[in-house]
Coordinates of C-alpha atoms in Angstrom, one line a residue:
M1 CA 108.6 86.9 77.6
K2 CA 109.3 88.0 81.2
V3 CA 110.8 91.4 82.0
L4 CA 111.9 92.7 85.3
T5 CA 112.3 96.4 86.0
V6 CA 114.6 96.9 88.9
C7 CA 115.5 99.7 91.4
G8 CA 117.0 99.7 94.8
L9 CA 113.8 99.3 96.8
G10 CA 111.5 97.9 94.2
Q11 CA 108.8 100.5 94.7
G12 CA 108.6 104.0 93.1
T13 CA 111.2 104.2 90.4
S14 CA 111.0 100.6 89.2
L15 CA 107.2 101.0 89.0
I16 CA 107.7 104.1 86.8
L17 CA 110.2 102.2 84.7
K18 CA 107.7 99.3 84.4
M19 CA 105.0 101.6 83.1
N20 CA 107.4 103.2 80.6
V21 CA 108.8 99.8 79.5
E22 CA 105.2 98.5 79.0
Q23 CA 104.4 101.6 76.9
A24 CA 107.6 101.1 74.8
L25 CA 106.9 97.3 74.3
G26 CA 103.3 97.9 73.5
G27 CA 104.3 100.4 70.8
R28 CA 106.4 97.7 69.2
G29 CA 103.7 95.0 69.5
I30 CA 105.9 93.0 71.9
Q31 CA 103.9 90.9 74.4
A32 CA 105.6 90.7 77.8
D33 CA 104.9 90.1 81.4
V34 CA 106.6 93.1 83.1
E35 CA 107.1 93.1 86.9
H36 CA 108.9 95.7 89.0
T37 CA 111.0 94.6 91.9
D38 CA 114.1 95.4 94.0
V39 CA 117.6 94.3 93.1
S40 CA 117.8 91.7 95.9
A41 CA 114.6 89.9 94.8
A42 CA 115.5 90.2 91.1
S43 CA 118.6 88.1 91.6
S44 CA 116.4 85.0 92.4
M45 CA 113.5 85.7 90.0
Q46 CA 113.1 84.0 86.6
A47 CA 113.2 86.5 83.7
D48 CA 114.3 86.9 80.1
Y49 CA 115.3 90.5 80.5
I50 CA 116.1 92.8 83.4
I51 CA 116.0 96.5 82.9
T52 CA 117.9 98.5 85.5
S53 CA 120.6 101.1 86.1
N54 CA 124.3 100.6 85.6
E55 CA 124.9 100.6 89.4
L56 CA 122.3 97.9 90.1
A57 CA 123.4 95.8 87.2
E58 CA 126.6 95.0 88.9
S59 CA 124.6 93.0 91.5
L60 CA 123.0 91.0 88.7
T61 CA 126.0 89.7 86.8
E62 CA 125.2 86.1 87.9
H63 CA 121.6 86.2 86.5
D64 CA 120.8 84.3 83.3
A65 CA 118.6 87.1 82.0
T66 CA 119.9 89.7 79.5
V67 CA 120.5 92.9 81.5
I68 CA 119.5 96.1 79.7
L69 CA 120.9 99.3 81.1
V70 CA 118.7 102.4 81.4
N71 CA 120.1 105.3 83.5
N72 CA 117.2 107.6 83.4
Y73 CA 114.0 105.7 84.1
F74 CA 111.9 108.7 82.9
D75 CA 113.6 109.1 79.5
M76 CA 111.4 107.4 76.9
D77 CA 114.0 108.0 74.2
E78 CA 116.7 106.1 76.2
I79 CA 114.2 103.3 77.1
N80 CA 113.2 102.9 73.4
Q81 CA 116.8 102.9 72.3
A82 CA 117.7 100.3 74.9
I83 CA 114.8 98.0 73.9
D84 CA 115.5 98.4 70.2
A85 CA 119.2 97.4 70.8
H86 CA 118.4 94.3 72.8
M87 CA 114.9 92.9 72.0
D88 CA 113.5 91.5 68.8
S89 CA 110.0 92.8 67.9

């Protein structure tokens, strides 16, 4: 499974989201290749899931991946709930 964590510039916040998503997936025993990137690059990258904010998701509506919304990239409760709602463990 390939997961992209996406922010506007693909640097700081998407990296933090990547680490939090890896932690959440690891806690569920879900194996995934998680990469962080910017919204522009994400639109042309292959992925099963994209985790990003509501604002950036609007730029990814044409992508084949399931887009999962997380508004606070630091909130593990929100990340865990989003993963539980969209991914099978």
